[in-house]
Amino acid sequence: MNDVLTTSIGEWQLANPVMVASGTFGYGLEYTDLMDISRLGAISVKGISLNPRLGNPPPRVCETPCGMLNAIGLANVGYDVFVNEKLPELRERGAVVIVNTYGTSTEEFAELARRFDQADGVAALEVNISCPNVKSGGMHFGADPAAAAAVTAAVRQATSLPVIVKLSPEAPDLRAVAQAVQGAGADALSLINTIRGMSINVRTRTPRIGPVFGGLSGPAIRPIALRMVYEIYQVVDIPLIGIGGITCFRDALEFFLAGATAIQVGTANFKNPLTAIEIIDQLHEYCIANQINPSALTGQIQISSPNE
Amino acid sequence: MNYWTCTITEIEHLQSGYALLRFSADEAITGEPGQFVMVRGDWGDHPILPRAFSLVETGPHGAILVRAVGTGTEKLVQMKPGDKLFVMGPCGRGYKQPTSRRPVLVAGGVGVAPLLFLADRIDEKTPRPVFVYGAQTSADLVLTDRLQSLASLELITEDGSCGETGLVTAPLARLLNDGVPSEIYACGPTGMLSAVAQIAMRAGTDCEIAFESPMACGMGTCKGCAIHDADGQYRYVCSDGPVFDARQIYGGTN
Ligand SMILES: Cc1cc2nc3c(=O)[nH]c(=O)nc-3n(C[C@H](O)[C@H](O)[C@H](O)COP(=O)(O)OP(=O)(O)OC[C@H]3O[C@@H](n4cnc5c(N)ncnc54)[C@H](O)[C@@H]3O)c2cc1C
Ligand SMILES: Cc1cc2nc3c(=O)[nH]c(=O)nc-3n(C[C@H](O)[C@H](O)[C@H](O)COP(=O)(O)O)c2cc1C
Ligand code: FES
């Protein structure tokens, strides 16, 4: 089964192009009752920082039309606990692990990359320069091409692991950021992270998310994410990992056609934790029926000019 | 943890927008009183998040008691036997096993759900439970016949339309004064839980309370369901709870 869906992200070979998105699948181990987590193309674990982070004051999540807002604030166990308590079991279970990293400075991102370079069982790094829910770092790096390139270059120097840089849809000039990050040595780009939004409880007149703004995710952002994948595909040569509101196989196909080499399922994991597995099964069927590899779909959107 | 694809087998419509939904899968539905399930119907992308409901029955059939308060719960109470229901669970930490002390179950509103299950599970080794059940008005008190058969029931309404007038705290405080060694199990709105916890701690009575919080995953992965505990630390309702020892959340205020 694996052969049909084999996907390359640069030098990195994956059994299939369907991953789960950071922050929506914990550390992966929570789901072992429900599925064989080694079947997932990869698991991007919850964003890891050098030290544990407690996260934002509640409420941290609320539902919005066809989506949700979150302001978790990167609550995570930190580097040590992740490496000592989570990674060994992930390795044992044969999971393909992408470590999503978060730092407040370029140096912190580099330090995390240096440490994970030595850790056994990490397949790739996903540099999160796009989190909207933290005061420092996060989205600020992702908004500015020079800052994004600096983080990418520092991480690139610190590790020989594949480096994926996760882009923010809030960058004023996303194409410039993508090109700068490619120039600084990224192996792939993942996009998009959430878009800031808000919601008000009109009865109490209070924000429905503690820090007022939260990151919007889910099907509500899919058309925006798809447009961005399409746009960035035109201007870079490195593979793209499409993220944003993917809930089923058809949604995944859209992203491949727009230019993605792989995809990540995020919010839909809450709806049904087996979403990614179901997409893998359907993609497998589709690729057999059409005698193709998923990579044959990348960027294959057909756009006819109005006069044809 | 399981992800059950279920069929609704029966819907019992009760007063005030309450409905008891029974469902079954091709295997038994498991779970203990106080544990909950994340539930969704086979609808499109809205609402996308599953909703949390306390288990009321487990076994060949599972059951939840739903009060229609918004988009998701409205959809659920309008479902029909034969409809598909996606149920993930059992989630969280339930109530601890009752001991030989008298169980005092204190429910506010839809908080009756997990306590109905608990009352049903209490066996002969435990003294007959007392069930204090409060709501706004008489129509909001559901399944009282069933409760009557399981416990000695004390009803209380804010408007006095049924039972005593007032809040559950008055009969609770009175009960604890009779000197019978007791333990308290509570579920209801936050204000009620806080008041019940204060009474319990003052009386030195063990008290377990079940909390609510907005949730996305229901299994400890999204970190969305944080509440503050007595030490100002975050606790996660779905994985550390939903049932907590009252002292963990309200402790130290004597
Ligand atoms: C562990 C747990 C167990 C629960 N058990 C039961 C149960 O047995 N029976 C039952 O009827 N309900 C139960 N609830 C509450 C139930 O999950 C909410 O009523 C439901 O999510 C509301 O969804 P909705 O789409 O109808 O409302 P929405 O349209 O999302 O919101 C309508 C109103 O409900 C409030 N609300 C939304 N989500 C929650 C929530 N998770 N908790 C409290 N208020 C909320 C909103 O603030 C709003 O005022 C439980 C909640 C938790 C966390
Ligand atoms: C609750 C939650 C937590 C998230 N945490 C992270 C995170 O730690 N790091 C990160 O890079 N992205 C995080 N994200 C963003 C997702 O990985 C994804 O980019 C985004 O949700 C869009 O995809 P979706 O619409 O499929 O959810 C989080 C999203 C949600 C909903
Ligand atoms: S609801 Fe996701 S961690 Fe509790």
XYZ file of C-alpha atoms and ligand atoms in Angstrom:
650
model
C 0.000 0.000 0.000
C 2.814 2.381 0.913
C 4.388 2.440 -2.519
C 1.368 3.937 -4.217
C 1.358 7.011 -2.017
C 5.106 7.551 -1.518
C 5.851 11.245 -1.348
C 9.134 13.157 -1.367
C 9.669 16.413 0.410
C 13.134 17.220 -0.854
C 15.326 14.329 0.273
C 12.761 13.218 2.818
C 10.640 10.217 1.807
C 7.203 9.743 3.316
C 4.876 6.765 3.015
C 2.009 9.104 2.183
C 1.321 12.841 1.976
C -1.364 13.058 4.688
C -0.222 14.521 7.996
C -1.903 15.852 11.110
C -1.420 19.512 12.027
C 0.338 20.842 15.087
C -1.857 21.592 18.083
C -4.727 19.430 16.905
C -3.267 16.004 17.636
C -1.389 16.511 20.902
C 1.783 14.449 20.981
C 0.128 11.701 18.942
C 0.230 9.182 21.777
C -3.238 10.178 22.971
C -4.676 8.539 19.839
C -3.117 5.096 19.988
C -6.384 3.517 21.200
C -8.128 4.784 18.088
C -5.638 4.066 15.319
C -2.217 2.873 14.310
C -0.445 6.242 14.385
C 2.400 4.908 12.232
C -0.038 4.970 9.289
C -0.085 8.767 9.264
C 2.228 10.376 6.715
C 3.566 12.352 9.657
C 2.446 13.797 12.968
C 3.273 17.417 13.586
C 3.253 17.500 17.365
C 2.037 20.394 19.509
C 4.467 23.347 19.319
C 7.451 22.675 21.593
C 9.399 25.429 23.354
C 12.656 25.109 25.305
C 10.798 25.455 28.608
C 7.263 24.291 29.426
C 4.551 26.877 28.799
C 1.295 27.081 30.735
C -0.775 28.834 28.089
C -3.347 31.635 28.123
C -6.144 32.367 30.604
C -9.466 30.709 29.692
C -11.689 30.615 27.749
C -9.301 29.313 25.124
C -11.620 27.884 22.472
C -14.967 28.786 20.994
C -16.932 27.706 17.987
C -17.619 30.017 15.042
C -19.413 29.359 11.736
C -17.733 26.311 10.152
C -14.704 26.730 12.346
C -13.324 27.729 15.687
C -11.188 30.299 17.443
C -8.380 29.223 19.720
C -6.017 31.088 21.974
C -4.172 28.231 23.618
C -0.948 30.206 23.940
C 1.286 27.277 23.061
C 0.746 25.392 26.315
C 3.273 22.552 26.050
C 5.457 20.274 28.147
C 8.750 21.774 26.928
C 11.797 20.211 25.309
C 12.961 17.933 28.161
C 9.650 16.261 28.921
C 8.881 15.840 25.236
C 12.204 14.173 24.501
C 12.236 12.011 27.626
C 8.584 11.070 27.972
C 6.953 11.324 24.553
C 9.581 10.724 21.903
C 10.669 7.214 23.010
C 7.118 5.853 22.747
C 6.498 7.641 19.459
C 9.661 6.012 18.140
C 8.596 2.609 19.431
C 5.253 2.929 17.706
C 6.895 3.819 14.413
C 5.334 7.273 14.197
C 6.859 9.761 11.764
C 7.385 12.812 13.934
C 7.603 16.412 12.846
C 8.571 18.601 15.760
C 6.813 21.944 15.565
C 9.098 24.430 17.350
C 8.406 27.762 18.934
C 10.948 30.266 20.204
C 10.830 33.893 21.289
C 14.127 34.728 19.576
C 16.142 33.561 16.595
C 18.638 32.095 19.045
C 15.933 30.068 20.791
C 14.738 28.630 17.481
C 18.350 27.710 16.658
C 18.903 26.149 20.080
C 15.801 23.980 19.696
C 16.967 22.903 16.244
C 20.420 22.039 17.622
C 18.909 19.935 20.379
C 16.386 18.138 18.192
C 19.131 17.413 15.680
C 20.597 15.069 18.319
C 17.269 13.537 19.355
C 16.474 10.067 18.097
C 13.136 9.707 16.329
C 12.583 13.142 14.826
C 11.921 13.120 11.069
C 11.719 16.860 10.459
C 11.330 20.259 12.098
C 8.460 22.619 11.438
C 9.449 26.108 12.472
C 6.392 27.919 13.755
C 6.927 31.580 12.938
C 3.210 32.090 12.644
C 1.454 31.564 15.980
C -0.994 34.430 16.557
C -1.559 33.587 20.238
C 1.704 34.549 21.895
C 3.024 37.992 22.801
C 6.568 37.588 21.536
C 8.001 35.618 18.651
C 5.395 33.724 16.726
C 3.677 35.738 14.053
C 6.115 38.657 14.316
C 8.815 36.565 12.663
C 6.407 35.314 10.060
C 5.232 38.768 9.017
C 8.606 40.137 7.999
C 10.688 38.571 5.198
C 14.030 39.542 6.757
C 13.124 38.216 10.218
C 11.668 35.033 8.730
C 14.822 34.473 6.699
C 17.020 35.066 9.740
C 15.179 32.424 11.781
C 15.265 30.000 8.863
C 19.000 30.501 8.283
C 19.781 30.020 11.976
C 17.734 26.816 12.129
C 19.228 25.588 8.849
C 22.738 25.987 10.295
C 21.819 24.178 13.486
C 20.430 20.979 12.017
C 20.669 18.570 9.138
C 17.020 17.558 9.605
C 14.542 18.634 6.937
C 13.401 22.154 7.819
C 9.787 23.101 7.162
C 8.853 26.716 7.829
C 5.236 27.344 8.738
C 3.888 30.546 7.260
C 1.385 33.009 8.640
C -1.531 34.128 6.488
C -1.204 37.476 8.214
C 2.080 38.408 6.520
C 1.471 41.626 4.561
C 3.466 40.152 1.666
C 3.370 36.390 1.951
C 5.146 35.843 -1.360
C 8.117 37.865 -0.184
C 8.256 35.887 3.075
C 8.058 32.563 1.207
C 10.838 33.531 -1.160
C 13.027 34.831 1.655
C 12.546 31.619 3.616
C 13.357 29.522 0.557
C 16.471 31.614 0.011
C 17.532 31.021 3.613
C 17.562 27.264 3.113
C 14.140 25.891 4.032
C 13.356 22.459 2.567
C 9.603 23.017 2.508
C 6.898 25.452 3.520
C 3.714 24.652 5.399
C 0.764 26.991 5.156
C -1.403 28.274 6.632
C -1.454 28.841 10.352
C -4.613 30.377 11.829
C -5.976 33.854 11.068
C -6.765 36.183 13.969
C -10.439 36.656 14.661
C -12.786 37.416 17.497
C -16.253 36.663 18.790
C -18.376 38.412 21.419
C -20.954 36.969 23.779
C -23.620 39.662 23.377
C -25.419 38.691 26.567
C -22.421 39.274 28.807
C -20.740 41.678 26.337
C -17.474 39.837 26.913
C -15.081 38.306 24.384
C -15.668 34.591 23.891
C -11.892 34.053 23.896
C -9.796 35.084 26.921
C -7.193 37.198 25.154
C -9.943 38.779 22.916
C -8.307 37.605 19.671
C -7.959 33.952 18.766
C -6.731 32.050 15.724
C -9.490 31.053 13.307
C -9.266 27.552 11.830
C -11.481 24.988 10.170
C -13.457 24.937 6.897
C -14.143 28.673 7.291
C -10.529 29.426 6.272
C -10.181 26.794 3.539
C -10.700 29.122 0.539
C -8.110 31.546 1.920
C -5.609 28.767 2.606
C -6.152 27.321 -0.858
C -5.610 30.705 -2.493
C -2.364 31.138 -0.568
C -1.052 27.690 -1.517
C -1.864 28.493 -5.144
C -0.122 31.884 -4.943
C 2.994 30.596 -3.223
C 3.275 27.644 -5.614
C 3.828 30.187 -8.392
C 6.808 31.809 -6.691
C 8.851 29.081 -4.968
C 10.388 25.753 -6.025
C 10.383 23.940 -2.682
C 7.459 21.642 -1.766
C 4.407 23.050 -0.034
C 2.390 21.418 2.717
C -1.186 22.681 2.473
C -3.136 23.311 5.684
C -6.471 24.963 6.382
C -9.924 23.517 6.855
C -9.278 20.136 5.271
C -12.014 17.740 6.407
C -12.127 15.061 3.708
C -10.456 13.537 0.678
C -12.012 16.063 -1.762
C -10.639 18.960 0.272
C -7.205 17.330 0.173
C -7.401 16.983 -3.618
C -8.123 20.702 -3.901
C -4.898 21.475 -2.087
C -2.844 19.104 -4.243
C -4.279 20.677 -7.390
C -3.501 24.170 -6.076
C 0.157 23.236 -5.573
C 0.577 21.244 -2.376
C 2.830 18.175 -2.232
C 1.409 17.115 1.113
C -1.400 18.234 3.385
C -2.141 18.484 7.097
C -5.477 17.890 8.798
C -6.088 20.196 11.769
C -9.457 21.167 13.241
C -11.157 18.228 11.511
C -9.329 15.931 13.954
C -11.657 17.280 16.643
C -14.680 16.490 14.519
C -13.418 12.989 13.827
C -9.991 11.847 14.988
C -9.904 9.324 12.138
C -10.189 12.010 9.427
C -6.556 11.717 8.274
C -6.721 7.907 8.176
C -9.918 8.071 6.119
C -8.270 10.507 3.695
C -5.270 8.171 3.333
C -7.569 5.241 2.509
C -9.543 7.229 -0.057
C -6.428 8.714 -1.604
C -5.018 5.227 -1.917
C -8.138 4.017 -3.700
C -8.117 7.049 -5.980
C -4.453 6.689 -6.902
C -4.880 2.987 -7.683
C -7.970 3.660 -9.785
C -6.207 6.420 -11.727
C -2.796 4.729 -11.716
C -1.024 7.793 -10.425
C 1.094 8.917 -7.527
C -0.345 11.868 -5.552
C 2.595 13.984 -6.726
C 1.087 13.838 -10.218
C -1.697 16.056 -8.899
C 0.477 18.830 -7.488
C -0.287 22.133 -9.177
C -2.489 20.496 -11.802
C -5.336 22.994 -11.584
C -6.591 23.721 -15.107
C -7.217 27.379 -15.728
C -8.540 28.272 -19.144
C -8.338 31.820 -20.359
C -11.776 33.446 -20.755
C -11.518 33.596 -24.561
C -10.787 29.953 -25.192
C -10.932 5.592 24.187
C -13.285 4.595 21.390
C -14.824 6.296 18.404
C -18.205 4.639 18.034
C -20.347 5.009 14.948
C -23.761 4.682 16.557
C -27.391 4.514 15.576
C -29.978 6.316 17.636
C -32.339 3.681 18.960
C -34.720 5.819 21.000
C -35.409 9.429 21.836
C -37.437 10.246 24.889
C -38.598 13.861 24.719
C -39.012 15.384 28.159
C -40.093 18.832 29.322
C -38.208 22.109 28.773
C -36.260 21.012 25.693
C -34.692 18.025 27.401
C -34.366 14.715 25.586
C -32.883 11.380 26.555
C -31.024 9.919 23.568
C -30.284 6.209 23.495
C -27.859 4.841 20.959
C -25.972 1.677 20.175
C -22.893 0.639 18.227
C -21.689 -2.770 17.122
C -19.951 -3.090 20.470
C -20.923 -2.142 24.012
C -20.779 1.495 25.081
C -18.475 1.734 28.084
C -17.939 4.350 30.758
C -18.487 5.200 34.412
C -20.611 7.849 36.147
C -19.056 11.290 35.678
C -17.288 10.319 32.489
C -18.507 11.942 29.307
C -18.654 11.432 25.553
C -17.979 13.800 22.640
C -20.983 13.629 20.328
C -21.822 14.778 16.808
C -24.580 13.993 14.384
C -23.977 13.250 10.731
C -24.331 16.893 9.732
C -21.990 19.010 7.607
C -19.319 21.382 8.782
C -21.413 23.394 11.220
C -21.179 22.998 14.074
C -17.821 21.338 13.504
C -16.864 20.588 17.079
C -18.442 17.657 18.871
C -20.375 18.441 22.071
C -19.654 17.017 25.515
C -22.368 15.049 27.332
C -22.256 13.057 30.514
C -23.005 9.394 30.148
C -26.310 8.407 31.717
C -26.342 4.737 30.732
C -23.728 2.356 29.360
C -23.828 -1.228 28.169
C -25.458 -2.557 25.003
C -26.995 0.929 24.784
C -25.469 4.226 25.730
C -27.581 7.197 26.735
C -27.131 10.930 27.178
C -29.499 13.550 28.522
C -29.429 16.600 26.281
C -30.823 20.007 27.106
C -31.319 22.122 23.983
C -29.494 25.410 24.587
C -27.885 26.207 21.226
C -27.053 25.081 17.703
C -25.581 21.669 18.428
C -27.953 20.604 21.186
C -30.983 21.770 19.124
C -29.829 19.533 16.285
C -29.337 16.614 18.631
C -32.781 16.753 20.232
C -34.357 16.906 16.761
C -32.708 13.701 15.604
C -34.765 10.578 14.939
C -34.348 6.911 15.762
C -32.219 5.363 13.025
C -30.072 8.489 12.600
C -26.315 8.160 12.809
C -24.495 9.502 15.851
C -20.714 9.725 16.255
C -19.680 9.177 19.827
C -16.142 9.356 21.189
C -15.472 8.151 24.690
C -15.455 7.391 27.478
C -13.634 10.657 28.231
C -12.185 12.020 31.437
C -12.128 10.989 35.049
C -15.472 10.099 36.648
C -16.741 10.142 40.238
C -14.916 7.940 42.679
C -16.684 4.824 43.847
C -19.117 5.539 46.725
C -18.006 4.062 50.059
C -20.042 3.006 53.076
C -20.915 6.611 53.890
C -24.232 8.092 52.839
C -23.957 9.497 49.310
C -25.470 12.947 48.929
C -25.964 13.766 45.265
C -26.482 17.436 44.472
C -27.684 18.375 40.994
C -28.454 21.740 39.461
C -30.277 21.832 36.113
C -28.817 19.523 33.485
C -26.176 18.586 36.062
C -28.663 15.848 36.938
C -27.284 13.725 34.065
C -24.099 12.219 35.564
C -25.709 11.936 38.994
C -28.625 9.948 37.636
C -26.057 7.467 36.322
C -24.233 7.475 39.658
C -27.470 6.888 41.598
C -28.255 3.996 39.277
C -24.865 2.419 40.000
C -25.033 2.626 43.780
C -25.469 -0.899 45.153
C -26.800 -2.384 48.408
C -23.437 -2.094 50.165
C -23.859 1.680 50.171
C -26.588 3.432 52.182
C -29.541 4.697 50.143
C -28.444 7.983 48.557
C -30.071 11.333 49.096
C -30.625 13.213 45.850
C -30.971 16.995 46.086
C -32.151 18.294 42.737
C -32.711 21.964 42.044
C -33.809 23.983 39.017
C -35.345 27.299 38.071
C -38.903 26.008 37.869
C -40.844 22.736 38.116
C -40.848 22.101 34.352
C -37.029 22.004 34.438
C -37.003 19.027 36.779
C -36.788 15.947 34.572
C -36.887 12.195 35.148
C -38.009 12.657 38.755
C -39.915 9.326 38.762
C -36.758 7.500 37.925
C -34.800 9.408 40.543
C -37.472 8.664 43.139
C -36.931 4.948 42.634
C -33.169 5.242 43.127
C -32.786 7.690 45.983
C -34.594 9.691 48.553
C -35.347 12.737 46.476
C -35.467 16.356 47.609
C -36.674 18.763 44.950
C -36.146 22.473 45.094
C -37.023 25.295 42.699
C -36.039 28.934 42.632
C -39.616 30.022 41.962
C -41.144 27.595 44.435
C -43.286 25.857 41.800
C -42.127 22.454 43.051
C -40.672 21.347 46.360
C -38.826 23.770 48.552
C -38.249 27.355 47.374
C -34.643 28.444 46.954
C -31.295 26.891 46.120
C -29.857 23.419 46.669
C -27.499 24.775 49.290
C -30.203 25.100 51.976
C -31.279 21.423 52.056
C -27.648 20.371 51.668
C -26.511 22.358 54.702
C -29.448 20.956 56.697
C -28.618 17.387 55.723
C -24.991 17.686 56.739
C -26.143 18.845 60.167
C -27.811 15.520 60.964
C -24.464 13.974 61.811
C -24.712 11.000 59.435
C -21.285 10.475 57.818
C -21.771 11.562 54.224
C -19.945 12.206 50.992
C -21.086 14.674 48.368
C -21.240 14.296 44.596
C -22.240 17.424 42.710
C -22.798 18.703 39.187
C -24.355 21.954 38.043
C -23.622 25.582 37.219
C -20.304 26.974 38.469
C -21.944 29.213 41.078
C -23.715 26.224 42.583
C -20.558 24.100 42.577
C -18.634 26.795 44.370
C -21.345 27.158 47.042
C -21.625 23.378 47.489
C -17.844 23.093 47.786
C -17.733 25.773 50.502
C -20.426 23.997 52.514
C -18.681 20.643 52.134
C -15.282 21.978 53.111
C -16.725 23.763 56.134
C -18.378 20.516 57.230
C -15.225 18.523 56.490
C -17.196 16.310 54.112
C -15.566 14.803 51.030
C -17.001 16.393 47.928
C -16.545 15.600 44.269
C -17.699 18.114 41.687
C -18.082 17.789 37.926
C -17.123 20.805 35.840
C -17.950 22.132 32.402
C -15.765 24.140 30.083
C -15.772 24.822 26.353
C -13.954 21.953 24.654
C -12.566 21.037 21.258
C -10.888 17.622 21.524
C -12.233 16.123 24.767
C -9.094 14.028 25.177
C -6.353 16.255 26.517
C -4.685 17.218 23.257
C -5.873 20.725 22.348
C -5.387 22.328 25.803
C -8.562 24.308 25.225
C -10.514 23.403 28.370
C -8.309 24.973 31.058
C -9.741 26.165 34.377
C -7.916 27.621 37.384
C -7.454 25.422 40.425
C -7.069 26.502 44.067
C -3.338 27.146 43.582
C -3.888 29.234 40.467
C -2.580 26.437 38.240
C -4.393 25.322 35.126
C -6.330 22.062 35.183
C -7.814 20.511 32.084
C -11.490 19.640 32.469
C -11.445 16.895 29.851
C -8.415 14.995 31.100
C -7.780 16.025 34.734
C -11.581 16.099 35.276
C -14.422 16.663 34.609
C -14.763 15.411 38.197
C -12.451 17.076 40.712
C -12.130 16.901 44.464
C -13.715 20.173 45.639
C -10.511 21.059 47.529
C -8.462 20.941 44.324
C -10.511 23.758 42.854
C -11.818 25.693 45.854
C -9.477 24.463 48.598
C -8.000 26.507 51.398
C -10.876 28.963 51.831
C -11.960 28.246 55.381
C -17.923 17.446 30.664
C -19.215 18.046 30.193
C -20.385 17.334 30.361
C -21.600 17.858 29.905
N -22.728 17.130 30.064
C -23.901 17.571 29.562
C -25.094 16.776 29.647
O -25.084 15.666 30.173
N -26.228 17.275 29.110
C -26.270 18.512 28.498
O -27.356 18.901 28.011
N -25.173 19.284 28.420
C -23.987 18.846 28.923
N -22.856 19.640 28.808
C -22.960 20.949 28.194
C -23.037 20.818 26.690
O -21.816 20.311 26.196
C -23.339 22.196 26.084
O -24.633 22.560 26.441
C -23.236 22.161 24.594
O -21.897 22.056 24.208
C -23.824 23.403 23.975
O -23.727 23.249 22.568
P -24.682 24.042 21.592
O -24.144 23.916 20.237
O -26.085 23.638 21.791
O -24.568 25.496 22.166
P -23.831 26.717 21.519
O -24.656 27.221 20.398
O -22.422 26.360 21.288
O -23.936 27.681 22.771
C -25.189 27.964 23.382
C -24.981 28.328 24.841
O -24.365 27.246 25.551
C -23.173 27.672 26.189
N -22.182 26.595 26.037
C -21.555 26.204 24.910
N -20.731 25.186 25.131
C -20.825 24.912 26.443
C -20.221 23.963 27.286
N -19.328 23.062 26.846
N -20.553 23.965 28.581
C -21.452 24.866 29.034
N -22.049 25.780 28.286
C -21.751 25.808 27.022
C -22.742 28.878 25.445
O -21.988 29.752 26.250
C -24.060 29.479 25.040
O -24.604 30.278 26.058
C -21.632 19.133 29.267
C -20.451 19.859 29.100
C -19.251 19.332 29.548
C -17.995 20.093 29.322
C -6.325 24.290 19.081
C -5.258 24.573 18.053
C -3.914 24.614 18.435
C -2.920 24.879 17.500
N -1.592 24.878 17.894
C -0.616 25.074 16.975
C 0.766 24.993 17.338
O 1.132 24.707 18.491
N 1.711 25.210 16.367
C 1.348 25.495 15.074
O 2.228 25.671 14.242
N 0.054 25.551 14.704
C -0.932 25.350 15.614
N -2.257 25.398 15.217
C -2.591 25.687 13.811
C -2.860 24.406 13.036
O -1.722 23.562 13.004
C -3.292 24.738 11.589
O -2.249 25.427 10.945
C -4.540 25.595 11.536
O -5.447 25.198 12.542
C -5.239 25.545 10.188
O -5.640 24.230 9.852
P -7.135 23.655 10.105
O -8.092 24.665 9.554
O -7.163 22.348 9.417
O -7.276 23.545 11.577
C -3.270 25.135 16.147
C -4.626 25.090 15.769
C -5.614 24.811 16.691
C -7.055 24.769 16.246
S -10.866 19.748 25.355
Fe -8.967 19.569 24.379
S -7.602 19.461 26.060
Fe -9.533 19.427 26.999
